[in-house]
mmCIF file of N, CA and C in Angstrom:
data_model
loop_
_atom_site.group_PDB
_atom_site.id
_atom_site.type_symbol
_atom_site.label_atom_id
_atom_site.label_comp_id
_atom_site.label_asym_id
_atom_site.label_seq_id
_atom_site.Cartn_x
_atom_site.Cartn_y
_atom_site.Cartn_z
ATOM 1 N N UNK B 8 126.470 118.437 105.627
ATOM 2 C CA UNK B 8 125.472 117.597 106.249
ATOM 3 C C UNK B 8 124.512 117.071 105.177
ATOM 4 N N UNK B 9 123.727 115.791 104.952
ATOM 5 C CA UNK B 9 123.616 114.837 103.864
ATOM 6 C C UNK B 9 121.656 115.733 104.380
ATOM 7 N N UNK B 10 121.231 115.764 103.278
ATOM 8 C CA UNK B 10 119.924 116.472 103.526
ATOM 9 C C UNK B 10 118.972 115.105 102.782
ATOM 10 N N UNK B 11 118.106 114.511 103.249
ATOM 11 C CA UNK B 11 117.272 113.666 102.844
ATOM 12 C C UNK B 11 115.948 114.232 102.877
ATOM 13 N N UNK B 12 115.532 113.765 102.315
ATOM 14 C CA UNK B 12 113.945 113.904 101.666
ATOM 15 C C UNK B 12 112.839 112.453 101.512
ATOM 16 N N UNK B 13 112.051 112.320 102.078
ATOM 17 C CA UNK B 13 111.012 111.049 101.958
ATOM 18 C C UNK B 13 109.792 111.150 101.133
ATOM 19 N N UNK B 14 109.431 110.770 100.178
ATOM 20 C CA UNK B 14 108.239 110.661 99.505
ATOM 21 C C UNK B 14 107.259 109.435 99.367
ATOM 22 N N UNK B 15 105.965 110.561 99.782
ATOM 23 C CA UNK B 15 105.054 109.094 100.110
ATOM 24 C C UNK B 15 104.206 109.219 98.454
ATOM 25 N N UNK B 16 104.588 108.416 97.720
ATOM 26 C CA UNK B 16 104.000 107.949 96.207
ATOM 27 C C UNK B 16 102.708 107.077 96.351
ATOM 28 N N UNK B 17 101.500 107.201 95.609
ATOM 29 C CA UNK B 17 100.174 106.629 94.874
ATOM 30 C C UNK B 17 100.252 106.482 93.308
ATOM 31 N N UNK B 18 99.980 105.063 93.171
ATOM 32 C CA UNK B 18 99.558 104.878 91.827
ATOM 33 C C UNK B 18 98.184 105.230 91.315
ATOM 34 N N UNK B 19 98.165 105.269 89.781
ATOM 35 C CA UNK B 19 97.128 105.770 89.900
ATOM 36 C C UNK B 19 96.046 104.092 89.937
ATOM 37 N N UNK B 20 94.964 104.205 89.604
ATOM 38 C CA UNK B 20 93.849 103.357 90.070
ATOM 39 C C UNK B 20 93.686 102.129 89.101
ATOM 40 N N UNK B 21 94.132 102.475 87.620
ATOM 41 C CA UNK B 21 93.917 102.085 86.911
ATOM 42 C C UNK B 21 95.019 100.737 86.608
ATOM 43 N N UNK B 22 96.060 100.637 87.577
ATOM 44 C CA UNK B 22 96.915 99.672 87.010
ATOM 45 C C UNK B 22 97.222 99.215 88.445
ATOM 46 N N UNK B 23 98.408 97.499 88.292
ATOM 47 C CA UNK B 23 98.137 97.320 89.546
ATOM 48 C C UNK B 23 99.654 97.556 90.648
ATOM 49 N N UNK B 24 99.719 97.147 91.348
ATOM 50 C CA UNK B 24 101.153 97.442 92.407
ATOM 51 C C UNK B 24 102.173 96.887 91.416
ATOM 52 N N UNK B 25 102.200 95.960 90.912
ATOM 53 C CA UNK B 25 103.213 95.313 90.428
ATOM 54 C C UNK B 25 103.550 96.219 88.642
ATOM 55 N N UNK B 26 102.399 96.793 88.510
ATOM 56 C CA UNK B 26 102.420 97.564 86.799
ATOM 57 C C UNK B 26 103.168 99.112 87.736
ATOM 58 N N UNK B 27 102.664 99.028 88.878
ATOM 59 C CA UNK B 27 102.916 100.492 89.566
ATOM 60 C C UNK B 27 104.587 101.011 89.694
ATOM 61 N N UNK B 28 105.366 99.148 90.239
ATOM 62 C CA UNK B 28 106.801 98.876 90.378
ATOM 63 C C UNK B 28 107.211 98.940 89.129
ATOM 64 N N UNK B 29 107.047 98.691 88.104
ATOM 65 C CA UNK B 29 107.666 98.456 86.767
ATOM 66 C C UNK B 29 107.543 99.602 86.223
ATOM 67 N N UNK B 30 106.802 100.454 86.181
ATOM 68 C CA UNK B 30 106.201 101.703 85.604
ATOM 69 C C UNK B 30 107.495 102.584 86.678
ATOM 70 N N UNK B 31 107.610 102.946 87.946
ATOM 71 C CA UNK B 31 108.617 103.368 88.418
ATOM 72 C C UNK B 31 110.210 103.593 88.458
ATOM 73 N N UNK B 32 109.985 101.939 88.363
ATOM 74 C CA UNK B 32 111.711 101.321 88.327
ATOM 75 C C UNK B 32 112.479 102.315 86.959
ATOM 76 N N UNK B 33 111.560 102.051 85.762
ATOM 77 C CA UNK B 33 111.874 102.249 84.088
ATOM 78 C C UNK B 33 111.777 103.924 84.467
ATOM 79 N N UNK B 34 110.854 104.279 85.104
ATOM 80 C CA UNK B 34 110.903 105.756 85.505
ATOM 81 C C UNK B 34 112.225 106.261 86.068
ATOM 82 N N UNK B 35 112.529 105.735 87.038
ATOM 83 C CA UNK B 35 113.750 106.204 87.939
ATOM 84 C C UNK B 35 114.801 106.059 86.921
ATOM 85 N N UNK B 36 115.056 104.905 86.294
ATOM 86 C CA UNK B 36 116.248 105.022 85.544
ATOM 87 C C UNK B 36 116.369 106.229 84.416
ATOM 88 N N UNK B 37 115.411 106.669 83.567
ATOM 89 C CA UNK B 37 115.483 107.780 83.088
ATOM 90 C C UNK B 37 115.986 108.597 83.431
ATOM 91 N N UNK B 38 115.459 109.301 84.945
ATOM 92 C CA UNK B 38 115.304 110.572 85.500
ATOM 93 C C UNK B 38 117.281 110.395 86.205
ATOM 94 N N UNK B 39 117.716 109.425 86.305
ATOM 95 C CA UNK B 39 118.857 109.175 87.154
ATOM 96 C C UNK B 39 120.003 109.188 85.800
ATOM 97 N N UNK B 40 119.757 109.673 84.448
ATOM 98 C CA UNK B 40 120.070 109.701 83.000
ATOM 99 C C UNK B 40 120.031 111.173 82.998
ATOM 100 N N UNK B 41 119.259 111.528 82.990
ATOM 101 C CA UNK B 41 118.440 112.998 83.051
ATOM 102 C C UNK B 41 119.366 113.871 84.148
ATOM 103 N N UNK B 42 119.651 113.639 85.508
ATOM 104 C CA UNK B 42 119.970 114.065 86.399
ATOM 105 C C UNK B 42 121.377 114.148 86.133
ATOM 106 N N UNK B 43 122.023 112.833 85.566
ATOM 107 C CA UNK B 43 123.589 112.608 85.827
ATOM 108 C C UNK B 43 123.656 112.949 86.790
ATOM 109 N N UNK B 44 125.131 113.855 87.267
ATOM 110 C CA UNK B 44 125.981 114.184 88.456
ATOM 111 C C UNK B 44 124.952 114.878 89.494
ATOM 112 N N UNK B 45 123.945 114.997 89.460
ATOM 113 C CA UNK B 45 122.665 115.843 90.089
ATOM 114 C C UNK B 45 121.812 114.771 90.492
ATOM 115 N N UNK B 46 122.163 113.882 90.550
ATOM 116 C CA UNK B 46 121.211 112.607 91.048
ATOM 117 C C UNK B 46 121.822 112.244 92.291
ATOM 118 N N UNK B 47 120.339 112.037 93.503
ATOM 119 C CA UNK B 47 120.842 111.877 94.591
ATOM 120 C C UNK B 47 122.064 110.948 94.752
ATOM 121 N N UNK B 48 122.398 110.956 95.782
ATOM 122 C CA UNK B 48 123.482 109.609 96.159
ATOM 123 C C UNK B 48 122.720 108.131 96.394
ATOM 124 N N UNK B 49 121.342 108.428 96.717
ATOM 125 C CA UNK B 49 120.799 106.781 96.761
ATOM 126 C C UNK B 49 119.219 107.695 96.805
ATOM 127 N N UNK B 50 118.447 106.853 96.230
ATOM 128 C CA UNK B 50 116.956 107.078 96.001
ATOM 129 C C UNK B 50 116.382 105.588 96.132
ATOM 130 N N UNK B 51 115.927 105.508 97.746
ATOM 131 C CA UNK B 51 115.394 104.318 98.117
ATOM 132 C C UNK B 51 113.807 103.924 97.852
ATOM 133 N N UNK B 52 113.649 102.957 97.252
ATOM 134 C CA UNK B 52 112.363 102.883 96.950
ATOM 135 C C UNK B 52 111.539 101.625 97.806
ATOM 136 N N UNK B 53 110.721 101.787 98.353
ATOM 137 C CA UNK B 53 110.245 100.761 99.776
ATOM 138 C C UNK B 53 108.830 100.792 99.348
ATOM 139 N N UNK B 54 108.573 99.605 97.941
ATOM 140 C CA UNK B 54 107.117 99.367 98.052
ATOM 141 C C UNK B 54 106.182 98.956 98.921
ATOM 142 N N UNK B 55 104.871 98.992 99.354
ATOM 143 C CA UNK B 55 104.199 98.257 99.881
ATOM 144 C C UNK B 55 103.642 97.101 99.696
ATOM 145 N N UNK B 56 103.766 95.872 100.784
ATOM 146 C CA UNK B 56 103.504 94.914 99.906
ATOM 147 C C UNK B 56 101.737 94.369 100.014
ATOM 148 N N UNK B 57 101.266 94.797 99.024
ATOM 149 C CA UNK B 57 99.688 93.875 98.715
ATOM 150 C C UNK B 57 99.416 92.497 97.893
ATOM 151 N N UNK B 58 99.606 91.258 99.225
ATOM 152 C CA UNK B 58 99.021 90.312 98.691
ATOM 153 C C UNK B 58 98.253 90.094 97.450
ATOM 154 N N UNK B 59 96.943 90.907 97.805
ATOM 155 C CA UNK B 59 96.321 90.451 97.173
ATOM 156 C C UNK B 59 95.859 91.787 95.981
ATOM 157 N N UNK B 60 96.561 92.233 95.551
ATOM 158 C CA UNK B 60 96.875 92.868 94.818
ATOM 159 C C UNK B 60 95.950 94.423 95.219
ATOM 160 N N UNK B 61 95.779 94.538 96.111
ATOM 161 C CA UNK B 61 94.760 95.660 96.959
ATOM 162 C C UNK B 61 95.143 96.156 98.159
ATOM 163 N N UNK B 62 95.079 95.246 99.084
ATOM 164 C CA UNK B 62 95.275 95.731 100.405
ATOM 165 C C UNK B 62 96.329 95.604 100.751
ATOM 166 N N UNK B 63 96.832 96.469 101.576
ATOM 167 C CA UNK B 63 98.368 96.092 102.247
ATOM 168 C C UNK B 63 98.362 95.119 103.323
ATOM 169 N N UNK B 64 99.697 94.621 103.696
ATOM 170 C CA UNK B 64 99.795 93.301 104.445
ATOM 171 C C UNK B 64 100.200 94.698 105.955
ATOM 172 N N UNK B 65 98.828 94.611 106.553
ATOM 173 C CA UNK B 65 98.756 95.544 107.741
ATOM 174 C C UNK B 65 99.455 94.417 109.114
ATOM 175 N N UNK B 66 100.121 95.524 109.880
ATOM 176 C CA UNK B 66 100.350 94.289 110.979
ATOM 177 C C UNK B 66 99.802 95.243 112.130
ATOM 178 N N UNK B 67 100.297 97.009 112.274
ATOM 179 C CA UNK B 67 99.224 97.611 112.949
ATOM 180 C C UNK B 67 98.568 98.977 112.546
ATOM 181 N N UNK B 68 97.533 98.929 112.714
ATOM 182 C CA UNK B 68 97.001 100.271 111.493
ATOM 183 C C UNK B 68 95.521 99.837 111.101
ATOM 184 N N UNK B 69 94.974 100.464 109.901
ATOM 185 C CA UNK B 69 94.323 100.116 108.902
ATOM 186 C C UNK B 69 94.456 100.380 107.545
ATOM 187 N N UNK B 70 94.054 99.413 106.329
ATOM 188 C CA UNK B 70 94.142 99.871 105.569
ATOM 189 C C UNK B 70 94.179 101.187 104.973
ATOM 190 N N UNK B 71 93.603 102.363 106.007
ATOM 191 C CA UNK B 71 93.781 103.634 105.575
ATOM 192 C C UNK B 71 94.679 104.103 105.479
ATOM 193 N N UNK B 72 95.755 104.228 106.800
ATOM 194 C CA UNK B 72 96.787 104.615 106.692
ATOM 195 C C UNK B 72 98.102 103.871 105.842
ATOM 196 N N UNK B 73 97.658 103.523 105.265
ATOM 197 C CA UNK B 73 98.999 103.022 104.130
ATOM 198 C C UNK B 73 97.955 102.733 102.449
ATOM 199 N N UNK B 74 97.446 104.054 102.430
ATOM 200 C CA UNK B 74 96.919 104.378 101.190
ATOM 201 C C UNK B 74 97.684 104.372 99.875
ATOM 202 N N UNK B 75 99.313 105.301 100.040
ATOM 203 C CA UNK B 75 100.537 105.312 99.068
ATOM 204 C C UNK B 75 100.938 103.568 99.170
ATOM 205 N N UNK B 76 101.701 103.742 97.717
ATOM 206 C CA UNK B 76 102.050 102.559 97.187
ATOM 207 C C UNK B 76 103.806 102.266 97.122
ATOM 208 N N UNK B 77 104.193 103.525 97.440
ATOM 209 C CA UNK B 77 105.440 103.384 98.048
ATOM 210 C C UNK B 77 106.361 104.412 98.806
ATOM 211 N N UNK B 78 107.267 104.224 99.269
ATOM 212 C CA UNK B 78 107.979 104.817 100.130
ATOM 213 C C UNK B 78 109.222 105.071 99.581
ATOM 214 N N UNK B 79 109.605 106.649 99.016
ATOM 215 C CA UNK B 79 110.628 106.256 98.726
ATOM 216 C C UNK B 79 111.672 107.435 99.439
ATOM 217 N N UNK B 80 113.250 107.510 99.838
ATOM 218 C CA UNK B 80 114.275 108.614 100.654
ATOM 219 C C UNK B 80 115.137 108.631 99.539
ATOM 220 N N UNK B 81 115.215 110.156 99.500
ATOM 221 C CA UNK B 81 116.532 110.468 98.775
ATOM 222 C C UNK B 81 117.576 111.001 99.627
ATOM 223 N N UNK B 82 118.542 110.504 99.624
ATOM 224 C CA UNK B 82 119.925 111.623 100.220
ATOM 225 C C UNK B 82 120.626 111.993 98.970
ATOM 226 N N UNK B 83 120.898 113.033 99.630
ATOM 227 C CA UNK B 83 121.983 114.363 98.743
ATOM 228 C C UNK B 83 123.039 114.596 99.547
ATOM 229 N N UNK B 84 124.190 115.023 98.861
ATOM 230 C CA UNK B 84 125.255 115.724 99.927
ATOM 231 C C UNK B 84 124.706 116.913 100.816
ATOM 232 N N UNK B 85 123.750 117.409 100.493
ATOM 233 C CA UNK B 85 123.757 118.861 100.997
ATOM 234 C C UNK B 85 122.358 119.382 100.002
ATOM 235 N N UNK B 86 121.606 120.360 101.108
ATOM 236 C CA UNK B 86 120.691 120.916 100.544
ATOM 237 C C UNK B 86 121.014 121.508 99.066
ATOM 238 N N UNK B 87 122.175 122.626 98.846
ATOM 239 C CA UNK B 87 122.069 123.029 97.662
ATOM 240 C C UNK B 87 122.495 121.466 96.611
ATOM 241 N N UNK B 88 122.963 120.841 96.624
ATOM 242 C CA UNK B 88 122.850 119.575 95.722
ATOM 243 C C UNK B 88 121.471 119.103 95.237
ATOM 244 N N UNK B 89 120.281 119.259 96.615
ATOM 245 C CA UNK B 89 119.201 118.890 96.277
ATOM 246 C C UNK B 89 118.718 119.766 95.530
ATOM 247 N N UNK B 90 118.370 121.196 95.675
ATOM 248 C CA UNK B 90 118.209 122.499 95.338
ATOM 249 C C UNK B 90 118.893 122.444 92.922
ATOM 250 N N UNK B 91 120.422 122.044 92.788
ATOM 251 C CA UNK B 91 120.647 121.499 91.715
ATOM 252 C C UNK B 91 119.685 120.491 90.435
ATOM 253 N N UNK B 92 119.411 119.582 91.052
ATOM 254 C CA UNK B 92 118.753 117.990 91.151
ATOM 255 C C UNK B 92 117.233 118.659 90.856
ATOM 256 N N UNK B 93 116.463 119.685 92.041
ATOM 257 C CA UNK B 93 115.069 120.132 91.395
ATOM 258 C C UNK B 93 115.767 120.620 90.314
ATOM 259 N N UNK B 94 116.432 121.667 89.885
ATOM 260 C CA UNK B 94 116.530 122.822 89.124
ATOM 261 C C UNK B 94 116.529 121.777 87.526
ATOM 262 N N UNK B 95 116.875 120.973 87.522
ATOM 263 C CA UNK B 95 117.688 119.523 86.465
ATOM 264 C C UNK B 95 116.360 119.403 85.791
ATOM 265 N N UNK B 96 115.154 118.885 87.254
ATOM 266 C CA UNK B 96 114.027 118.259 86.942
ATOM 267 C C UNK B 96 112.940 119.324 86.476
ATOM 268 N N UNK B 97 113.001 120.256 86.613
ATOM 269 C CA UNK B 97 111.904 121.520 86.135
ATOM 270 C C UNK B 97 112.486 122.013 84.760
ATOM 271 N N UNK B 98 113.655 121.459 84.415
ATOM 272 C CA UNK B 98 113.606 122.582 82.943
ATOM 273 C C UNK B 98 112.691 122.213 82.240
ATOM 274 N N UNK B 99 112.177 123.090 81.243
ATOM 275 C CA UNK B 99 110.770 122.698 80.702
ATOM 276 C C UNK B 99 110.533 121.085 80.249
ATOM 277 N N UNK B 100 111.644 121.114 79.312
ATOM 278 C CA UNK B 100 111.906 119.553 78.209
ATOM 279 C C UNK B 100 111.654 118.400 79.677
ATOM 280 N N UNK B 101 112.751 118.897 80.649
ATOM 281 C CA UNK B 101 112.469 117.559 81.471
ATOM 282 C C UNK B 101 111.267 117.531 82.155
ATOM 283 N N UNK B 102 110.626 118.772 82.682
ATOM 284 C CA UNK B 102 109.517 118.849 83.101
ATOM 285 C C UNK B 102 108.123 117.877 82.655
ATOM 286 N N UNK B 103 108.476 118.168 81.122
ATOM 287 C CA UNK B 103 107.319 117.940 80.218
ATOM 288 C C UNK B 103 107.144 116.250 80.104
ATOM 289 N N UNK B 104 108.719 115.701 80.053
ATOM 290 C CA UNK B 104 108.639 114.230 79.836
ATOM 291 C C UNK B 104 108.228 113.514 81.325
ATOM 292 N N UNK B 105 108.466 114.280 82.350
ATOM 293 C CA UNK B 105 108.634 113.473 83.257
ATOM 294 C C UNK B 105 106.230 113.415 83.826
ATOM 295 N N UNK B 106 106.230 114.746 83.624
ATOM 296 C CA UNK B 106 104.748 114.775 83.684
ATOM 297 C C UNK B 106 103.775 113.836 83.045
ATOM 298 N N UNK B 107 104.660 113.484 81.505
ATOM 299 C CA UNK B 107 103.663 112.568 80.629
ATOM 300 C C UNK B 107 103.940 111.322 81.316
ATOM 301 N N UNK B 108 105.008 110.760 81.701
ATOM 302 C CA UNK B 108 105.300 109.192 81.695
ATOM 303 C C UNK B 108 104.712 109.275 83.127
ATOM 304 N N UNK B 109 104.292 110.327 84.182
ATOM 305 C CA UNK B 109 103.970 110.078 85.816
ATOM 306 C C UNK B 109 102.437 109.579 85.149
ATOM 307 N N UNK B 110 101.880 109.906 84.107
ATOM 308 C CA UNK B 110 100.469 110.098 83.547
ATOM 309 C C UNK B 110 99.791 108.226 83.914
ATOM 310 N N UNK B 111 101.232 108.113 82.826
ATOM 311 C CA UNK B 111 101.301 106.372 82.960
ATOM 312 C C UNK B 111 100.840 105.330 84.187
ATOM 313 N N UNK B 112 101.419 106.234 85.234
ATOM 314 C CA UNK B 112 101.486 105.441 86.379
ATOM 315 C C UNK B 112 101.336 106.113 88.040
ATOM 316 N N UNK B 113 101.679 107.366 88.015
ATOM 317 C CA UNK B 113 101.821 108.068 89.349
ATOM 318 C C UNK B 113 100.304 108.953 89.607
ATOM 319 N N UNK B 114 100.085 108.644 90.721
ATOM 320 C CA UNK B 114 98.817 109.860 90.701
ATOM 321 C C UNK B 114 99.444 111.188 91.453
ATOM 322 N N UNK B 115 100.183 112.358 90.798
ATOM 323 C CA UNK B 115 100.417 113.418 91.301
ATOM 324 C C UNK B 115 99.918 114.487 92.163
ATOM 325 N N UNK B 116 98.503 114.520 92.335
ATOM 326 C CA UNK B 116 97.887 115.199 92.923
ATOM 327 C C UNK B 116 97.632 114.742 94.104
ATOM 328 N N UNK B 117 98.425 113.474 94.387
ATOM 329 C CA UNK B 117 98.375 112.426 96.269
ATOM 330 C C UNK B 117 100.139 112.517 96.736
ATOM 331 N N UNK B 118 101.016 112.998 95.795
ATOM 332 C CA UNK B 118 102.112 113.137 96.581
ATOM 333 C C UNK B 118 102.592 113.733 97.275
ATOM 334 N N UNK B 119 103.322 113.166 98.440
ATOM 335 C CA UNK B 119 103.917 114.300 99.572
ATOM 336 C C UNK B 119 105.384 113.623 99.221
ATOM 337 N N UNK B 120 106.110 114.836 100.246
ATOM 338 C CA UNK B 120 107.683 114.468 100.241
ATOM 339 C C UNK B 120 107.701 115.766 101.542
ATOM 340 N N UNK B 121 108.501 115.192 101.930
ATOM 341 C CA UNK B 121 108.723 115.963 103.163
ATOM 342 C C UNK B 121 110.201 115.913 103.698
ATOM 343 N N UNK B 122 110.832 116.778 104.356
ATOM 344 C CA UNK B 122 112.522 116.741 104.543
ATOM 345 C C UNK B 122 112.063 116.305 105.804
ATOM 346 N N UNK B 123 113.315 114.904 105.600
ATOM 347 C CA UNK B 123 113.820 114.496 107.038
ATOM 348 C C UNK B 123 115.092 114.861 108.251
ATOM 349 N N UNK B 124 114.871 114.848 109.630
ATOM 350 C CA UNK B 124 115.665 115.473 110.076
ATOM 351 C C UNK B 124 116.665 114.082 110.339
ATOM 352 N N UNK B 125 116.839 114.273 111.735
ATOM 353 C CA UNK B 125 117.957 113.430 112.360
ATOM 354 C C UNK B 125 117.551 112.262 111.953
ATOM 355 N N UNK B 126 118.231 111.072 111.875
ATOM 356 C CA UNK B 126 117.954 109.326 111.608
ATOM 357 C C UNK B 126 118.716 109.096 112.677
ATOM 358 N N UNK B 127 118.597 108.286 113.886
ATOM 359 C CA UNK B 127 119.184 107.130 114.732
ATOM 360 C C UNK B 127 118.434 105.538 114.537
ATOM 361 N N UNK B 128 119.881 105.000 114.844
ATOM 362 C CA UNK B 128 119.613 103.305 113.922
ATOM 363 C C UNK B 128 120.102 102.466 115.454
ATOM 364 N N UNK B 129 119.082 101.598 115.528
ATOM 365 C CA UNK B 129 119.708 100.753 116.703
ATOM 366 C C UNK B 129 119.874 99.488 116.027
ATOM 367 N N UNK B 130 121.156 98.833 115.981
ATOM 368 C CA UNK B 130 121.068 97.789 115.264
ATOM 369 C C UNK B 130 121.257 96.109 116.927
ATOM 370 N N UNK B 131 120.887 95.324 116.338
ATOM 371 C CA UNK B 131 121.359 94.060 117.241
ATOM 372 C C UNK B 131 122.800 93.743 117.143
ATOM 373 N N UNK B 132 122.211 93.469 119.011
ATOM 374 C CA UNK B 132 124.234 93.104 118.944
ATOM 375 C C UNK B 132 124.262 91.577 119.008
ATOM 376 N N UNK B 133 125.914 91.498 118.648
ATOM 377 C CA UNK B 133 126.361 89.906 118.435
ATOM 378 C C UNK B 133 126.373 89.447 119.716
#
């Protein structure tokens, strides 16, 4: 059974959504180097989009609740795959690089990730 995981990501303050995407993207490809065969099967990344380089384009809500700057799901084959994949990302060396370059761009002390359960998809019919 495919075990997914969702993480709600913040940049840090100092740079903007678009330095936040570029700073990520160059991130992910590392860590998906780093990981090899231990890298999820897809790591979706679902920025938010701010016009105006601040606020999000709210349709219902408030600006509060869409504080993170992006959205991103990992699937794995299977919990112990995911369980692999941490073990990859904590050895010290990778630990250490991945902490300096989040420095760059991620504010760590605002991230969540949380395991997702069931997904149902209603799509339109023809």
């Amino acid at each position: 059974m495919a075990f997914k995981a969702l993480i709600f990501g913040h940049r840090i303050p100092s740079i903007s959504p678009e330095e936040f995407k570029h700073h990520y993207e160059a991130h992910m490809s590392v860590i998906q180097e780093m990981a090899g065969p231990h890298f999820p099967l897809s790591h979706t990344r679902r920025y938010i989009e701010r016009p105006d380089g601040e606020n999000a384009r709210v349709i219902v809500g408030s600006q509060a609740d869409f504080d993170y700057d992006v959205l991103a799901e990992m699937v794995f084959e299977s919990e112990e795959v995911y369980q692999a994949f941490y073990k990859v990302l904590t050895r010290e060396e990778n630990a250490k690089w991945i902490e300096e370059d989040e420095k760059k761009f991620f504010d760590r002390t605002r991230v969540r990730i949380v395991v997702l359960g069931d997904t149902e998809v209603t799509e339109r019919k023809v």
